[in-house]
Short mmCIF file of C-alpha atoms in Angstrom, two decimals:
data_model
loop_
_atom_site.label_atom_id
_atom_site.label_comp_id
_atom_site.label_asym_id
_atom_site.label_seq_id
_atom_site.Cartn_x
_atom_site.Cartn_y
_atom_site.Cartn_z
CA UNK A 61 0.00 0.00 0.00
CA UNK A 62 2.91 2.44 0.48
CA UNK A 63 4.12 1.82 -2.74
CA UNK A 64 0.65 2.42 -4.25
CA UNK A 65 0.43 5.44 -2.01
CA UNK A 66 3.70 7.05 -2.90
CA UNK A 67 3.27 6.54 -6.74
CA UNK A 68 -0.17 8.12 -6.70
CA UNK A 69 1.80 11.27 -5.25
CA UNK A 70 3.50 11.11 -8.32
CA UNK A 71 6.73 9.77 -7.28
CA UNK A 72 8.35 6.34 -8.97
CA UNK A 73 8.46 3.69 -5.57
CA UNK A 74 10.06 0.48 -6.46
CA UNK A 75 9.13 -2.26 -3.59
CA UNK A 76 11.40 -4.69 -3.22
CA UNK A 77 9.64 -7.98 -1.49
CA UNK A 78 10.13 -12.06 -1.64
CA UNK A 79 6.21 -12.08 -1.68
CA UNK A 80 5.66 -10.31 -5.62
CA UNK A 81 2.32 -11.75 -5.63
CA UNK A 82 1.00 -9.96 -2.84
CA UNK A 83 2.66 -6.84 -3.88
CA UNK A 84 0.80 -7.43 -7.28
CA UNK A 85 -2.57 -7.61 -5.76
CA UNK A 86 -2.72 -4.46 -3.39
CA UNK A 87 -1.56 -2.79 -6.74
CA UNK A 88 2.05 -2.08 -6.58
CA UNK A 89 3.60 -0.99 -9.77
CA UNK A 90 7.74 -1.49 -9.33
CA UNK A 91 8.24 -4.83 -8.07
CA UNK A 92 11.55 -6.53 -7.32
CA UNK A 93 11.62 -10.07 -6.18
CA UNK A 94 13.76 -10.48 -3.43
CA UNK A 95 15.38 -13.83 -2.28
CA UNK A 96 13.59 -14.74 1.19
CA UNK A 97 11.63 -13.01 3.56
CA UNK A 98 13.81 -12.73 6.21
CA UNK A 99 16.30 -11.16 4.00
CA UNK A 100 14.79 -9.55 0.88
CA UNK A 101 17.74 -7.39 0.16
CA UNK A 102 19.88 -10.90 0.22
CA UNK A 103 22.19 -11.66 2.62
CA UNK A 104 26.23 -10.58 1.50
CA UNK A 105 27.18 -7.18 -0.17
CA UNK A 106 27.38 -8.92 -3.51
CA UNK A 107 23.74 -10.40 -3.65
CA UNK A 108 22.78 -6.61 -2.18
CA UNK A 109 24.20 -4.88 -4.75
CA UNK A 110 22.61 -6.83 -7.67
CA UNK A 111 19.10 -6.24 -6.11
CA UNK A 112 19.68 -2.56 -5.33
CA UNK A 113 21.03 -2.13 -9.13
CA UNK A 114 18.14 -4.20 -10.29
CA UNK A 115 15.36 -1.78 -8.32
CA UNK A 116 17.32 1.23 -9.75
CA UNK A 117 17.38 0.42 -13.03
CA UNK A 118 13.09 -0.21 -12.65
CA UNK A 119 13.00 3.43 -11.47
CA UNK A 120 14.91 4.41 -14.30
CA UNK A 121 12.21 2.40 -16.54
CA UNK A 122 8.46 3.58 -18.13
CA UNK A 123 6.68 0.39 -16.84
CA UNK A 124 3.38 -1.44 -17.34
CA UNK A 125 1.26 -1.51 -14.27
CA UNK A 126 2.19 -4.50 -11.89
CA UNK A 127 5.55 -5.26 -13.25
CA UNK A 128 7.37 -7.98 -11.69
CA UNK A 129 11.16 -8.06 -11.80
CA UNK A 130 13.30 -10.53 -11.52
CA UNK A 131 16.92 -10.75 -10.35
CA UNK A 132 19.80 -12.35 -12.09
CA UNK A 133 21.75 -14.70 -10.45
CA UNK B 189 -43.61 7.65 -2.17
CA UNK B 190 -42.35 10.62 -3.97
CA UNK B 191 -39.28 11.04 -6.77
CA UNK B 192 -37.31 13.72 -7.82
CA UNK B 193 -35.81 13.34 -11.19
CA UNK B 194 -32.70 15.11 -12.19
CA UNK B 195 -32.01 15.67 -15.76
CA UNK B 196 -29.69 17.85 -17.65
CA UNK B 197 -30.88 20.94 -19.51
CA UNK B 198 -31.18 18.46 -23.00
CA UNK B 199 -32.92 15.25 -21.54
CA UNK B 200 -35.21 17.82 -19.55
CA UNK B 201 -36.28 19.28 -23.33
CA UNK B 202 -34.73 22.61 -22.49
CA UNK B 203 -32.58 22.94 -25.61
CA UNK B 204 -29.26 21.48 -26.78
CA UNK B 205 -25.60 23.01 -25.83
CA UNK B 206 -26.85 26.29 -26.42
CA UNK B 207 -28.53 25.74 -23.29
CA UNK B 208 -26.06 24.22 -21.47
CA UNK B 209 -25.66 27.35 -19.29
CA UNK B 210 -29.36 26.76 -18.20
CA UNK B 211 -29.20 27.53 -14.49
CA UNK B 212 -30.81 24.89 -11.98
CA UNK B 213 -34.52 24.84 -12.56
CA UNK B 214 -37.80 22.68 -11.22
CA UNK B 215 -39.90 21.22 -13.76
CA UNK B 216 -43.65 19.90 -12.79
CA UNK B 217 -43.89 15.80 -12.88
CA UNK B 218 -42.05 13.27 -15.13
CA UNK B 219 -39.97 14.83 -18.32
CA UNK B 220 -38.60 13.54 -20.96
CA UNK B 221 -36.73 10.42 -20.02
CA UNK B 222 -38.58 10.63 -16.92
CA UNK B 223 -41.88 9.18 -18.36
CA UNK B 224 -40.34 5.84 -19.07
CA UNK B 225 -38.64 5.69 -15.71
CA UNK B 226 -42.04 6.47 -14.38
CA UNK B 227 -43.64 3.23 -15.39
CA UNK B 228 -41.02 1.10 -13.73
CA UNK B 229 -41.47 2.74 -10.82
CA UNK B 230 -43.55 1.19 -7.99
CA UNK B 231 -45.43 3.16 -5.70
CA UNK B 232 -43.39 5.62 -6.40
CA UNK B 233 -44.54 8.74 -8.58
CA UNK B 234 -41.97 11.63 -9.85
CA UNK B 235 -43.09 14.58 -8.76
CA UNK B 236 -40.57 17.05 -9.94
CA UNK B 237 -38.19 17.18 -12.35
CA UNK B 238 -35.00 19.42 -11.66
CA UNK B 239 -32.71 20.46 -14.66
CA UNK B 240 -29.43 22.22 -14.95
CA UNK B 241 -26.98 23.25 -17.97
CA UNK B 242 -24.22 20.57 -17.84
CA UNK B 243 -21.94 23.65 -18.58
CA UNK B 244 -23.48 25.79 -15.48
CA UNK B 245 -23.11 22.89 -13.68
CA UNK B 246 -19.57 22.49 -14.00
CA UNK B 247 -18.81 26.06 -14.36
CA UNK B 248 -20.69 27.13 -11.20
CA UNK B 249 -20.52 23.59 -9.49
CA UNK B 250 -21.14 25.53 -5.93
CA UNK B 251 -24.09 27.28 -6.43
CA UNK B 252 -25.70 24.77 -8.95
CA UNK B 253 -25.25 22.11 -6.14
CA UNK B 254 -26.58 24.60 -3.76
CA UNK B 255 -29.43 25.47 -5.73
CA UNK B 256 -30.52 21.90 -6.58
CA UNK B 257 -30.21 20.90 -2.87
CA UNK B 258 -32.71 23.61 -1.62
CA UNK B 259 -34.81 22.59 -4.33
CA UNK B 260 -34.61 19.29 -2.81
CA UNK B 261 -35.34 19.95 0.27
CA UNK B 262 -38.36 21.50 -0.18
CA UNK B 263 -39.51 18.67 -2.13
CA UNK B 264 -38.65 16.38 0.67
CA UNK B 265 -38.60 12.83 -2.30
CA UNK B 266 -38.02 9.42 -1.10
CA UNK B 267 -36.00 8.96 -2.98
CA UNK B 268 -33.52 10.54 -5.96
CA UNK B 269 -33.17 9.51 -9.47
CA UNK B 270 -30.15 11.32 -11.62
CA UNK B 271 -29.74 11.16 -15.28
CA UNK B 272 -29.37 8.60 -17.01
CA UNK B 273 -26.16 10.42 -18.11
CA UNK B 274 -24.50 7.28 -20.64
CA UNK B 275 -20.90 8.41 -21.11
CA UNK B 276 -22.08 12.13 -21.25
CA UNK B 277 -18.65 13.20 -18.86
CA UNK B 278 -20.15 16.55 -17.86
CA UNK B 279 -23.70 15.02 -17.24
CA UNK B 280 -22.35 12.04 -15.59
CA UNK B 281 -20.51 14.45 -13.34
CA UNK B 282 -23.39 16.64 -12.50
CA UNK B 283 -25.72 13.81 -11.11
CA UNK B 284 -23.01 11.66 -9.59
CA UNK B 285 -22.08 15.08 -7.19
CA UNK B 286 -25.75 16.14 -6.77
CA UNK B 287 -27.07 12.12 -5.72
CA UNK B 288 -23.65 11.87 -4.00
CA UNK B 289 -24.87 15.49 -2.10
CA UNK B 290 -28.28 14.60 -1.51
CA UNK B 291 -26.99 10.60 -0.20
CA UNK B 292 -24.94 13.02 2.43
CA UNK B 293 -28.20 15.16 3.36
CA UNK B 294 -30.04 11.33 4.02
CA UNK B 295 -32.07 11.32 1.14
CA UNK B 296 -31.41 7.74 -0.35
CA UNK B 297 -29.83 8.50 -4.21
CA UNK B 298 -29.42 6.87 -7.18
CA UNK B 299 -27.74 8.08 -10.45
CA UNK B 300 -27.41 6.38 -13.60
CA UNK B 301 -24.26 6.40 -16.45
CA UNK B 302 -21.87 4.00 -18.04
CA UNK B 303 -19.08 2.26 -15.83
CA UNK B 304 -16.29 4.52 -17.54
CA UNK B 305 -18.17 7.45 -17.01
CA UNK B 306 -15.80 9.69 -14.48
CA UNK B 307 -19.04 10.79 -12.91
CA UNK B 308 -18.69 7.15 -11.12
CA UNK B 309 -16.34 8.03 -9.04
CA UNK B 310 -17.70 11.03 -7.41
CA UNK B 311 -20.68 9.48 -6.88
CA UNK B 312 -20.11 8.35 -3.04
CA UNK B 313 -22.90 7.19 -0.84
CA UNK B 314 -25.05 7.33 -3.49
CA UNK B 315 -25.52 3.79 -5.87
CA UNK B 316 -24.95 3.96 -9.24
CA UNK B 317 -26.85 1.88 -12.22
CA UNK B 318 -24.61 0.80 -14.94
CA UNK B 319 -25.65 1.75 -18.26
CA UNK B 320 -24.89 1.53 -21.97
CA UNK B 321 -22.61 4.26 -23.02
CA UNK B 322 -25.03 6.28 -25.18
CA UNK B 323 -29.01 6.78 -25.19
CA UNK B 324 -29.89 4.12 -27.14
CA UNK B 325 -29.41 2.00 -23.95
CA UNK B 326 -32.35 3.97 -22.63
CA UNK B 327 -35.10 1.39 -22.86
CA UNK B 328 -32.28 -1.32 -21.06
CA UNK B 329 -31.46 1.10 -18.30
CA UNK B 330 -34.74 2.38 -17.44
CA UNK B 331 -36.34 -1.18 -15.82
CA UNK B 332 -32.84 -1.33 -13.88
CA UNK B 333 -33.22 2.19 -12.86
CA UNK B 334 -36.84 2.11 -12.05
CA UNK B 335 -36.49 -1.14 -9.57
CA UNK B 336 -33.25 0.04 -7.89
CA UNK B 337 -35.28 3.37 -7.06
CA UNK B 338 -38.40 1.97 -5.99
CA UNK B 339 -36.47 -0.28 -3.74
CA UNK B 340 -35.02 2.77 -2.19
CA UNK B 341 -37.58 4.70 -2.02
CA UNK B 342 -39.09 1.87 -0.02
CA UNK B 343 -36.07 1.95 2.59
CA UNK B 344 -35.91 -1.77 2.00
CA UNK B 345 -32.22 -2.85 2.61
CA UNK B 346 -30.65 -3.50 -0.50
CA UNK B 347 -28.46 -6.88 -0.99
CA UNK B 348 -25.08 -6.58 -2.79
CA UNK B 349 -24.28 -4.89 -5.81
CA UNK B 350 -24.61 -7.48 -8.26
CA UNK B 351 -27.63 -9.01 -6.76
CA UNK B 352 -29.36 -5.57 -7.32
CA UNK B 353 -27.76 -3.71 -10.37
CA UNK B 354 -25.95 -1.34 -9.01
CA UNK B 355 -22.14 -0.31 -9.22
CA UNK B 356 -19.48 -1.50 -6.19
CA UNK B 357 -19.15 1.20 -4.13
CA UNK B 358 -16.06 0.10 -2.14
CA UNK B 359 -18.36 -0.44 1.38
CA UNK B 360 -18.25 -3.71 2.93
CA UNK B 361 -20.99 -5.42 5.34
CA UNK B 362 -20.58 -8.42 7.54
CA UNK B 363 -23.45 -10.69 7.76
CA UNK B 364 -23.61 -14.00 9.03
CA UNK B 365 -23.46 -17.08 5.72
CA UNK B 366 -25.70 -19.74 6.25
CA UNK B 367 -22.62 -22.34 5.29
CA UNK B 368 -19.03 -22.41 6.60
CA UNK B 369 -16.17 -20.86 4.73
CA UNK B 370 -15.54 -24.08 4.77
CA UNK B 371 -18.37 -25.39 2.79
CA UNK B 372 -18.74 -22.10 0.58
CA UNK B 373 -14.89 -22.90 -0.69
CA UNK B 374 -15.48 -26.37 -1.64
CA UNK B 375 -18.48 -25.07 -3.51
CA UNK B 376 -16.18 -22.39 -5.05
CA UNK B 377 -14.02 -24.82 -6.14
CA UNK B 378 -16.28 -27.51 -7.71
CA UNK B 379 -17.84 -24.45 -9.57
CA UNK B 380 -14.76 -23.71 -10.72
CA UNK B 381 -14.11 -27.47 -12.14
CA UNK B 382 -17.58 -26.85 -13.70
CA UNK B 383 -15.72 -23.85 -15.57
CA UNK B 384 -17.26 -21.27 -13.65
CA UNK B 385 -15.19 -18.66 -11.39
CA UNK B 386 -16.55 -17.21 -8.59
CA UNK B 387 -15.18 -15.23 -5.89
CA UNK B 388 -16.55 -13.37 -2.28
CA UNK B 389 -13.63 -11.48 -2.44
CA UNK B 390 -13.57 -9.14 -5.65
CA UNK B 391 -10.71 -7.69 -6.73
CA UNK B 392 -11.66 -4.05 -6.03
CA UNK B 393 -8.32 -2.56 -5.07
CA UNK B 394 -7.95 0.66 -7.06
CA UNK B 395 -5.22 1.31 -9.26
CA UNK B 396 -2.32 3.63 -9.76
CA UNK B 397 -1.03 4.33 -13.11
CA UNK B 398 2.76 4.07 -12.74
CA UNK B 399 4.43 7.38 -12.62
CA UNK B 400 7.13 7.64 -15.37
CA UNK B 401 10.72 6.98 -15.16
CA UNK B 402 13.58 9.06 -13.33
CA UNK B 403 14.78 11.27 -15.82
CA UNK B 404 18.64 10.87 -14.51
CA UNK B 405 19.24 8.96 -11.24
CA UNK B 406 22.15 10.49 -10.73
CA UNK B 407 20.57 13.87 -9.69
CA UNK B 408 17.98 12.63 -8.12
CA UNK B 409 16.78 12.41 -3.95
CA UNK B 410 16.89 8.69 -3.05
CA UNK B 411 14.31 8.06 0.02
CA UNK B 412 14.59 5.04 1.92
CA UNK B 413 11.39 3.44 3.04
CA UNK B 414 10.61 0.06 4.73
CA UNK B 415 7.59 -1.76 6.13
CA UNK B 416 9.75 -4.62 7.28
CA UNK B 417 10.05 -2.71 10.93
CA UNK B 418 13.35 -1.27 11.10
CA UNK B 419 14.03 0.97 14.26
CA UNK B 420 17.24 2.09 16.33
CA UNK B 421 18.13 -0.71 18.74
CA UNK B 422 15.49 -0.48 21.92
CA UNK B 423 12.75 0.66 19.65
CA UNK B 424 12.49 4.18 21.11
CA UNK B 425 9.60 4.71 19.95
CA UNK B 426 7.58 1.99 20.35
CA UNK B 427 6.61 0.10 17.11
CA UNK B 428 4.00 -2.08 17.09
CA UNK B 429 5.32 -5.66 15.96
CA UNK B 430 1.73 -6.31 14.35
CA UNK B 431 -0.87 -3.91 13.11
CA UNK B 432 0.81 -1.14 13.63
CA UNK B 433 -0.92 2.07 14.78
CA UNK B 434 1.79 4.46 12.83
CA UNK B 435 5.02 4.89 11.18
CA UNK B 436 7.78 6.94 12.15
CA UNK B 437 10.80 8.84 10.22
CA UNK B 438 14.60 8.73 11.86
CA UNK B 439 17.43 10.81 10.56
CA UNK B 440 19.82 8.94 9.05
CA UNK B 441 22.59 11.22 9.90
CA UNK B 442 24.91 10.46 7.29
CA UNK B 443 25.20 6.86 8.25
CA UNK B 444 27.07 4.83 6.06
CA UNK B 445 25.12 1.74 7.56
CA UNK B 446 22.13 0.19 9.18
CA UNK B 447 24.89 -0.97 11.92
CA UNK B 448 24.19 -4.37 14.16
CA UNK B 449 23.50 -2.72 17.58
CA UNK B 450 22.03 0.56 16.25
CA UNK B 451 19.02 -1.17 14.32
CA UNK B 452 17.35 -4.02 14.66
CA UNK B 453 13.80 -5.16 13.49
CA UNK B 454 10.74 -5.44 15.66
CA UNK B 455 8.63 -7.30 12.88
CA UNK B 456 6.78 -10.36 14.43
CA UNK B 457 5.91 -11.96 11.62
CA UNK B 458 8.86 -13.41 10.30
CA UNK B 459 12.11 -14.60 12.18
CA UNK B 460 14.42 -11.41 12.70
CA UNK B 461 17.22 -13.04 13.34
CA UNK B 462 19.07 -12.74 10.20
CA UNK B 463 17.83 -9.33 9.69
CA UNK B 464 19.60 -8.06 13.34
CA UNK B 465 22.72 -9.63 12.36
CA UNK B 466 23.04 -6.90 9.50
CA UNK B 467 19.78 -4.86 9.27
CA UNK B 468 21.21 -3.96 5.36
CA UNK B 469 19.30 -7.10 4.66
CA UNK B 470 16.41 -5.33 5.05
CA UNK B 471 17.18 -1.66 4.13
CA UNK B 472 20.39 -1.41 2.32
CA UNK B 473 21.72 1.47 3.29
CA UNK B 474 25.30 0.60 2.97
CA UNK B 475 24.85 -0.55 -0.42
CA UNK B 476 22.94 2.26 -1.47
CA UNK B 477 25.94 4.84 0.66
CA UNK B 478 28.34 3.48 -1.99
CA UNK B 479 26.05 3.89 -4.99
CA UNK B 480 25.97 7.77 -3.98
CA UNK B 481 29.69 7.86 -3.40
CA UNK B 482 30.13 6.19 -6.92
CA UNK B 483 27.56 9.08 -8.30
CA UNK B 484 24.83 6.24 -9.37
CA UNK B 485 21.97 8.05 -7.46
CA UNK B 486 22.80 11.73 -6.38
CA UNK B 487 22.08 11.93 -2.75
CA UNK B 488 20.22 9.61 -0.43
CA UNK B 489 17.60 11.20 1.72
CA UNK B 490 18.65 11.80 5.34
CA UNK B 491 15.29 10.24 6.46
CA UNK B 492 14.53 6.39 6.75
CA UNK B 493 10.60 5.79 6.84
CA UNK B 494 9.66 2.65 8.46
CA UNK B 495 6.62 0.95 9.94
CA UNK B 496 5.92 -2.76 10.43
CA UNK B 497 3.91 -4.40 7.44
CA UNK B 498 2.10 -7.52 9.36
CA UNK B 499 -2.05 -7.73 9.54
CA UNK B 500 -2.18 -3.74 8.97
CA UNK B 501 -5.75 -2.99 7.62
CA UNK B 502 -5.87 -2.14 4.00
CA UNK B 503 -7.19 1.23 4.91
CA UNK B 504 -5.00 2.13 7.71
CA UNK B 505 -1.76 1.17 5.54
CA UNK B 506 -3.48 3.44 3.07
CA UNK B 507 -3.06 6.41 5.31
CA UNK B 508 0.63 5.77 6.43
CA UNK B 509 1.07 5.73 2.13
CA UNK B 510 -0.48 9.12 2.02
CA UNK B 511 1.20 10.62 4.73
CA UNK B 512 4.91 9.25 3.82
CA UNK B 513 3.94 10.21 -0.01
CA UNK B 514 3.20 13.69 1.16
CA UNK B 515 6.23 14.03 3.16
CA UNK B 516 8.48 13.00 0.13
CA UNK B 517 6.84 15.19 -1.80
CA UNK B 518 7.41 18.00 0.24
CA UNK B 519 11.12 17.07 0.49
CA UNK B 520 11.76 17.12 -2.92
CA UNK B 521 12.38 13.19 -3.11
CA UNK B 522 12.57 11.66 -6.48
CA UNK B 523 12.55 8.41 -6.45
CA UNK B 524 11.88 5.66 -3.26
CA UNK B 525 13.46 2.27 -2.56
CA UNK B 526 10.59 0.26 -0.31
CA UNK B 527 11.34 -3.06 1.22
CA UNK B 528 8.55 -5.40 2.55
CA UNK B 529 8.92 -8.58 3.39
#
């Protein structure tokens, strides 16, 4: 819902979550699938930085509503 | 049981869009449209028609609405009956405020326009009766229209929306099912073999159209925002673990890092152990620290948002949304990073 919420203000939000079909049906827009729930941002600096690149290169994208992202290995 | 029928200044036989500045006036009895809605109604007779210039209307919404409402109240209807307005936008408009008005004063409402008409959404309290988009969906609409009224004119409680022909309106009532949700989802199910799908749960979560792109990351204000319950270590502020009651916004300070010992996660509904060995698991601040240094985004914002995203109501996570939107507005922030779990 913050996602939702902070797009309708006009501002790109891309939420990062291991749950992307959840995410899809409250109506995010931006969604990267992260690895687990207990660590959706991964867990070493590696993993982190290919999810964090990954979410910033869907802000830097025009995207359909309720786009899912995944995240190369 | 009385009706007022509202009509705009064509449908009311006024004149075409050289009328459409026709100010808000009362017409005796059933006009125009409002003969054929009379004979579907039951016990009910129209006993004023009120018109308005769709052009006045929108030009002078105030007043118009004013107008029309005192109009109304010295009528004192059962019940309301607006349009039908089709896909007419400025018509659609006009009776989906004044039946939305009138629904607000207690006097039950109903308005009547295609499902794309914007009017729909403005309609609020009030029901509205899906239409065809143009008037040759008149003689369909009409029986719809006529029964919906009558039943409100009656004060009879009406069932749900597609039992009784009217539009969703986003309100929910509990009532007790004869069967279990037990039974009900078996029956769901072997419907659904049968090759037809059913659902008590609609998808009626409204949509945002994504905003566009950032223009150039690299100037932009990078917020940080998390529902996965990220606080300083002790949880200063008190957090709920589950359905939270708020959200709150700490200065980041420059930190290079969410730093074991300085954050931790109060979410209760997943195991936080991993997280509170390195909270960048959950908002990657460190990650993010170098991606400013290496001028990938320009500057992160100095405030992390966080609440806790576990059993919050729909509605109330709605409101956090708002609020944090408007604050990031205000800041100037470009683009967010948002981590749920």
């Amino acid at each position: 819902m913050l996602a939702k919420e902070i797009e309708r203000a006009g501002i790109p939000a891309v939420y990062v979550t291991s749950l992307p079909t959840v995410a899809r049906m409250i109506g995010a827009n931006r969604i990267v699938r992260g690895p687990a729930i207990t660590h959706p941002f991964g867990l070493d600096e590696d993993e982190r930085r290919r999810i964090v690149e990954r979410a910033l290169d869907m802000l830097e994208t025009d995207v359909e509503p309720n786009t899912v992202w995944e995240v190369e290995e | 049981m009385k009706a007022v029928h509202y009509l705009n200044q064509f449908f009311a036989g006024l004149g075409g869009e050289e009328q459409a500045e026709t100010q808000p006036t009362r017409l005796d009895g059933a006009v125009g449209p409002g003969r054929g809605l009379q004979a579907e109604l039951v016990d009910v007779e129209i006993v004023a028609t009120l018109a308005c210039g769709d052009d006045y209307f929108a030009e002078h919404e105030e007043e118009a609405l004013a107008a029309l409402l005192e109009l109304l109240a010295e009528l004192r209807p059962d019940v309301l009956v607006a349009g039908p307005a089709f896909g007419s936008g400025r018509y659609g408009y006009a009776c989906a405020r004044l039946a939305a008005a009138a629904a607000e004063r207690g006097i039950p409402s109903v308005a009547a326009m295609h499902e794309d008409n914007p009017g729909v959404g403005e309609a609020g309290a009030a029901y509205v009766v899906p239409t065809a988009v143009n008037v040759a969906g008149m003689r369909d609409a009409l029986p719809r229209l006529g029964a919906l009224a009558s039943a409100l004119a009656s004060r009879r409680e009406l069932g749900a929306a597609d039992e009784e022909g009217y539009l969703v309106r986003g309100f929910r009532r509990n009532y007790v099912a004869e069967k279990t949700g037990a039974a009900r989802a078996v029956e769901l199910l072997l419907a659904k073999l049968a090759g037809e799908t059913r659902t008590e749960v609609a998808g009626d979560m409204d949509r945002v159209e994504p905003p566009p792109a950032v223009a150039d990351l690299s100037s932009a204000l990078v917020a940080l925002v998390t529902e996965a319950g990220c606080v300083p270590q002790g949880n200063p502020d008190h957090l709920q673990s589950v359905r939270a009651q708020g959200w709150f916004r700490y200065d980041l300070g420059g930190a290079d890092t969410l730093a074991s010992g300085r954050y931790e996660s109060v979410h209760g509904g997943f195991d936080v152990t991993l997280a509170n060995e390195d909270p960048n698991r959950l908002v990657p601040l460190d990650t993010v620290r170098g991606l400013e240094r290496a001028g990938r985004v320009g500057r992160v914002h100095e405030a992390l948002y966080t609440t806790t995203g576990n059993g919050t109501p729909v509605v109330v996570a709605t409101k956090f949304g708002q609020e944090i939107a408007g604050e990031l507005r205000d800041a100037g922030v470009q683009a967010v990073l948002l981590s749920g779990t």
